[in-house]
C-alpha positions as MATLAB code, in Angstrom:
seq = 'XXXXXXXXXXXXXXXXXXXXXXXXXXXXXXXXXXXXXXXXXXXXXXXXXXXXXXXXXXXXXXXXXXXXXXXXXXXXXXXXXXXXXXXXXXXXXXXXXXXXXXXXXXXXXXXXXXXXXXXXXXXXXXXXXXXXXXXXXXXXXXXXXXXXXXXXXXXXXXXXXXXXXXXXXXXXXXXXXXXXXXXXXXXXXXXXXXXXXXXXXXXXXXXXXXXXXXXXXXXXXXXXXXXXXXXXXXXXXXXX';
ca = [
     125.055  107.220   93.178;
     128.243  106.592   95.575;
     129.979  102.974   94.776;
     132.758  101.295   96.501;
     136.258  102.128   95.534;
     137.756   99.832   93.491;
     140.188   98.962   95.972;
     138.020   98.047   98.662;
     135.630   95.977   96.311;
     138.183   93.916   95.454;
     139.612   93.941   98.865;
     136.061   92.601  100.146;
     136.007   90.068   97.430;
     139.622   88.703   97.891;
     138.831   88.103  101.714;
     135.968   86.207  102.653;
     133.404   89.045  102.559;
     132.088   88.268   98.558;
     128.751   88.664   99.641;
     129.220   92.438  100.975;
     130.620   93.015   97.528;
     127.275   92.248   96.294;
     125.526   94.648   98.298;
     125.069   98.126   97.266;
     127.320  100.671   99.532;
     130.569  102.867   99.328;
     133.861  103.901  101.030;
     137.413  103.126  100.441;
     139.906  103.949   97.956;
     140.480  103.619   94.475;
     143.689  102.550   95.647;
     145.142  101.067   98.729;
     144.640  103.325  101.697;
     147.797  103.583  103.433;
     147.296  106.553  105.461;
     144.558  106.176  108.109;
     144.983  109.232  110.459;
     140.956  109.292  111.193;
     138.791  106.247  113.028;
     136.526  104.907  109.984;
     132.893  106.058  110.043;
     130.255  103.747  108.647;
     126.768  105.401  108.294;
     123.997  102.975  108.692;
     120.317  104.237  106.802;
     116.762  103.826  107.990;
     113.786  102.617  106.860;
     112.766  102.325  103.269;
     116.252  103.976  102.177;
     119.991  102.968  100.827;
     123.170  104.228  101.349;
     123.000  107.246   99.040;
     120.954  108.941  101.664;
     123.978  109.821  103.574;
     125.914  111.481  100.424;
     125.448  115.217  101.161;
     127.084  114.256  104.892;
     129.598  112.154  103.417;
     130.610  115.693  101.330;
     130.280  117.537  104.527;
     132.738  114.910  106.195;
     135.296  115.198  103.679;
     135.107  119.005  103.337;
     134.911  120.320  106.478;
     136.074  117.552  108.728;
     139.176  116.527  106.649;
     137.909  112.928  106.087;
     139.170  110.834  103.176;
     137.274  108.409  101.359;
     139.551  105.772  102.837;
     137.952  107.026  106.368;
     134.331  107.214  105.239;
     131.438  103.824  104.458;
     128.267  103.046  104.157;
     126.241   99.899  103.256;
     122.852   98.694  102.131;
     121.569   96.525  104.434;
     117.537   96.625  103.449;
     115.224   96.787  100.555;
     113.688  100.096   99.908;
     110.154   99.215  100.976;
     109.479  100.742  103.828;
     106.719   98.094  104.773;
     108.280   95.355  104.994;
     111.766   95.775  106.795;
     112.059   94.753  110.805;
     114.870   93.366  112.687;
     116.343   90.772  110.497;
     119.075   88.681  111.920;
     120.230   88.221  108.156;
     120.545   92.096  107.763;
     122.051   92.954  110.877;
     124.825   89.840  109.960;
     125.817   92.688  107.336;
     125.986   95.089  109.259;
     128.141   93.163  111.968;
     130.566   92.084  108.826;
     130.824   95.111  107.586;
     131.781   96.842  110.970;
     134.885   93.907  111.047;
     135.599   94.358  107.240;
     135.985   97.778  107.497;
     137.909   97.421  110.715;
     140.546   94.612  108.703;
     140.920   96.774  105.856;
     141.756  100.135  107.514;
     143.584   98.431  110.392;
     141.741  100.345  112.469;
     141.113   98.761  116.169;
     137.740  100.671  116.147;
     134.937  102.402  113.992;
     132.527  105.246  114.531;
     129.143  104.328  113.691;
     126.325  106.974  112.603;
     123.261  105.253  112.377;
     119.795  106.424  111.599;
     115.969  105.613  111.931;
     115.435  101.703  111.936;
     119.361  101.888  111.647;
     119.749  102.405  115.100;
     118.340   99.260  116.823;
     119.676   97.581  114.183;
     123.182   98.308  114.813;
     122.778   97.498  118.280;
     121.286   93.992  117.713;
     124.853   93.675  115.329;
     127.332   94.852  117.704;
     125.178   93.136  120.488;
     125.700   89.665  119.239;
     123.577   86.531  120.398;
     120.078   85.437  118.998;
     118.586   87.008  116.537;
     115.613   86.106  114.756;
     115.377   85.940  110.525;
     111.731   86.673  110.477;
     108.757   89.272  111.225;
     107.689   87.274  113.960;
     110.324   86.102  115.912;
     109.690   82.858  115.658;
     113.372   81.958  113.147;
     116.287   82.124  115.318;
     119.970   82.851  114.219;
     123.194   82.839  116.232;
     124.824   86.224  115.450;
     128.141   85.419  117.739;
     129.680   87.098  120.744;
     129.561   90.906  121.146;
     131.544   93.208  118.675;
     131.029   96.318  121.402;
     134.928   96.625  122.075;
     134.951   97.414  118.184;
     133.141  100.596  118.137;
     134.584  104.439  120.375;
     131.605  106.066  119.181;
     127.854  105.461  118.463;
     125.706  108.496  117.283;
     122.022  107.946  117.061;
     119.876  109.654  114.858;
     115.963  109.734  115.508;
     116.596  106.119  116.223;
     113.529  104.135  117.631;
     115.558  102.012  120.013;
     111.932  101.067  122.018;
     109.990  100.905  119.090;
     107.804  103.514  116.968;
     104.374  105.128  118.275;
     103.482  104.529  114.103;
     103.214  100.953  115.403;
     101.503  100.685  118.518;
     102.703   98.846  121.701;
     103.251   95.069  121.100;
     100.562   93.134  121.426;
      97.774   95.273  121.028;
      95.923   94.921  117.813;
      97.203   93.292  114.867;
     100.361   94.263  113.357;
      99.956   96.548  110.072;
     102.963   95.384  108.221;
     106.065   93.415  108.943;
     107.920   96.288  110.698;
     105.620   96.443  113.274;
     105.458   92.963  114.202;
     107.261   91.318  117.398;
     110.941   91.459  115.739;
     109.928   94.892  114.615;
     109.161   98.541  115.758;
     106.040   97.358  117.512;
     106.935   99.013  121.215;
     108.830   96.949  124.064;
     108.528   94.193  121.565;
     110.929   90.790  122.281;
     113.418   91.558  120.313;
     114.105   95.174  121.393;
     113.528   94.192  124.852;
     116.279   91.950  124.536;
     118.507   94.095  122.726;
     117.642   96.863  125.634;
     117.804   94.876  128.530;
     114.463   95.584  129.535;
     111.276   97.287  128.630;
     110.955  101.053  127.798;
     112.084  102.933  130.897;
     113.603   99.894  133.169;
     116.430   99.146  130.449;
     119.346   97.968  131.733;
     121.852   97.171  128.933;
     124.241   99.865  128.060;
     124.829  101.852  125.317;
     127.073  100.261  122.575;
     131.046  101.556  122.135;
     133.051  103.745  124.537;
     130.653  106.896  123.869;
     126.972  107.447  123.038;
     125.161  110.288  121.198;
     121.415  110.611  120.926;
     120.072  113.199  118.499;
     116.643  113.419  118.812;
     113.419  115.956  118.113;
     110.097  116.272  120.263;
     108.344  116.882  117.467;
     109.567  113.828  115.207;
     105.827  111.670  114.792;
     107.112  108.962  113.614;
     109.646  108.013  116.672;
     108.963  109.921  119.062;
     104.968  110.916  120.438;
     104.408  114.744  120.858;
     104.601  115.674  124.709;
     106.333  112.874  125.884;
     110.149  112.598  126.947;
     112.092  112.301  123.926;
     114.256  109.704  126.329;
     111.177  107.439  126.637;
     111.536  106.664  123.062;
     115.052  106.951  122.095;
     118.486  104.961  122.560;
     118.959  105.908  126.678;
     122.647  107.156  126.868;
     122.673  107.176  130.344;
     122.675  103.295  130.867;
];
């Protein structure tokens, strides 16, 4: 299990950001990083899991890319049951503060974000800013603030189901099977995705968050992505 370093805890509890002190994560030093010659990472998990699911790639970061753990985060954001996550507005107001704290305390003018699964859309609803909603249905609004885009060079998406997940079914057919596939879910083209995409699978509009976009994605990935359909259909368009 992968903690904070000491430093950065009390760093985040010394400057207005108590609360992400709370929350289960890691990154930063034991002591006070003073050499930043990387832009930060922060890896953002998927559905059902924490941030110890990105260890083994935090070890390959540090190995074989020359990362420090001054130059490396991650943060809960979710609980680990996998039925009853969505689109939160309070969870993505995590994520969004801990893109900025990790920005303040590496003085870094930007981050990298690698985010994965559910982790994708909701990193986009953070850096996107404006209404969010705090419950399955949509129906709660919260004001998440202005965009955070000019924060982030570069976005890497991992099997993320930026139009929603086949698992759930188009919105509005049938009734929802659990919390994550209701309207501020994975249902597909749901409100809240169609929103954060500027439009409905295949007419988006909005672009990609940060200065650069990566979409890693597999055709044969049943969860995310349907077999025999374009992988782009499904996935975070870098092309807008």
């Amino acid at each position: 299990t992968l903690d904070y370093g000491s430093d950065f805890y009390t760093w985040l509890s010394d400057n207005s950001y108590s609360d992400l002190a709370a929350i289960k994560g890691w990154g930063g030093g034991d002591t006070v990083c003073s050499s930043i010659s990387k832009t930060p990472v922060i890896f953002i998990h998927g559905n059902g899991e924490n941030s110890d699911v990105y260890e083994s790639m935090r070890d390959r970061f540090i190995a074989e890319g020359g990362y420090t753990n001054c130059e490396l985060y991650a943060i809960t954001y979710i609980g680990e049951d996998a039925t009853n996550n969505y689109l939160n507005g309070d969870n993505a107001a995590w994520i969004r503060q801990f893109i900025l704290a990790v920005k303040a305390y590496t003085g870094s003018d930007k981050v990298d974000i690698i985010a994965w699964s559910l982790g994708v859309p909701m990193s986009r609803l953070a850096i996107k800013g404006g209404t969010a909603y705090t419950d399955s249905a949509g129906t709660v609004p919260c004001d998440m603030g202005d965009s955070i885009d000019s924060s982030i060079r570069s976005f890497v998406g991992l099997a993320g189901a930026s139009y929603g997940s086949p698992v759930c079914g188009f919105y509005g057919m049938g009734d929802p099977m659990s919390p994550l596939c209701e309207a501020n879910g994975l249902s597909v083209n749901n409100p809240t995705l169609v929103e954060i995409n500027g439009g409905e699978m295949g007419s988006a509009t909005n672009p990609a968050p940060g200065d650069n976009a990566y979409s890693i994605v597999s055709t044969d990935d049943g969860i995310a992505c349907d077999d025999d359909t374009d992988p782009n259909d499904d996935y975070l368009d870098t092309s807008n």
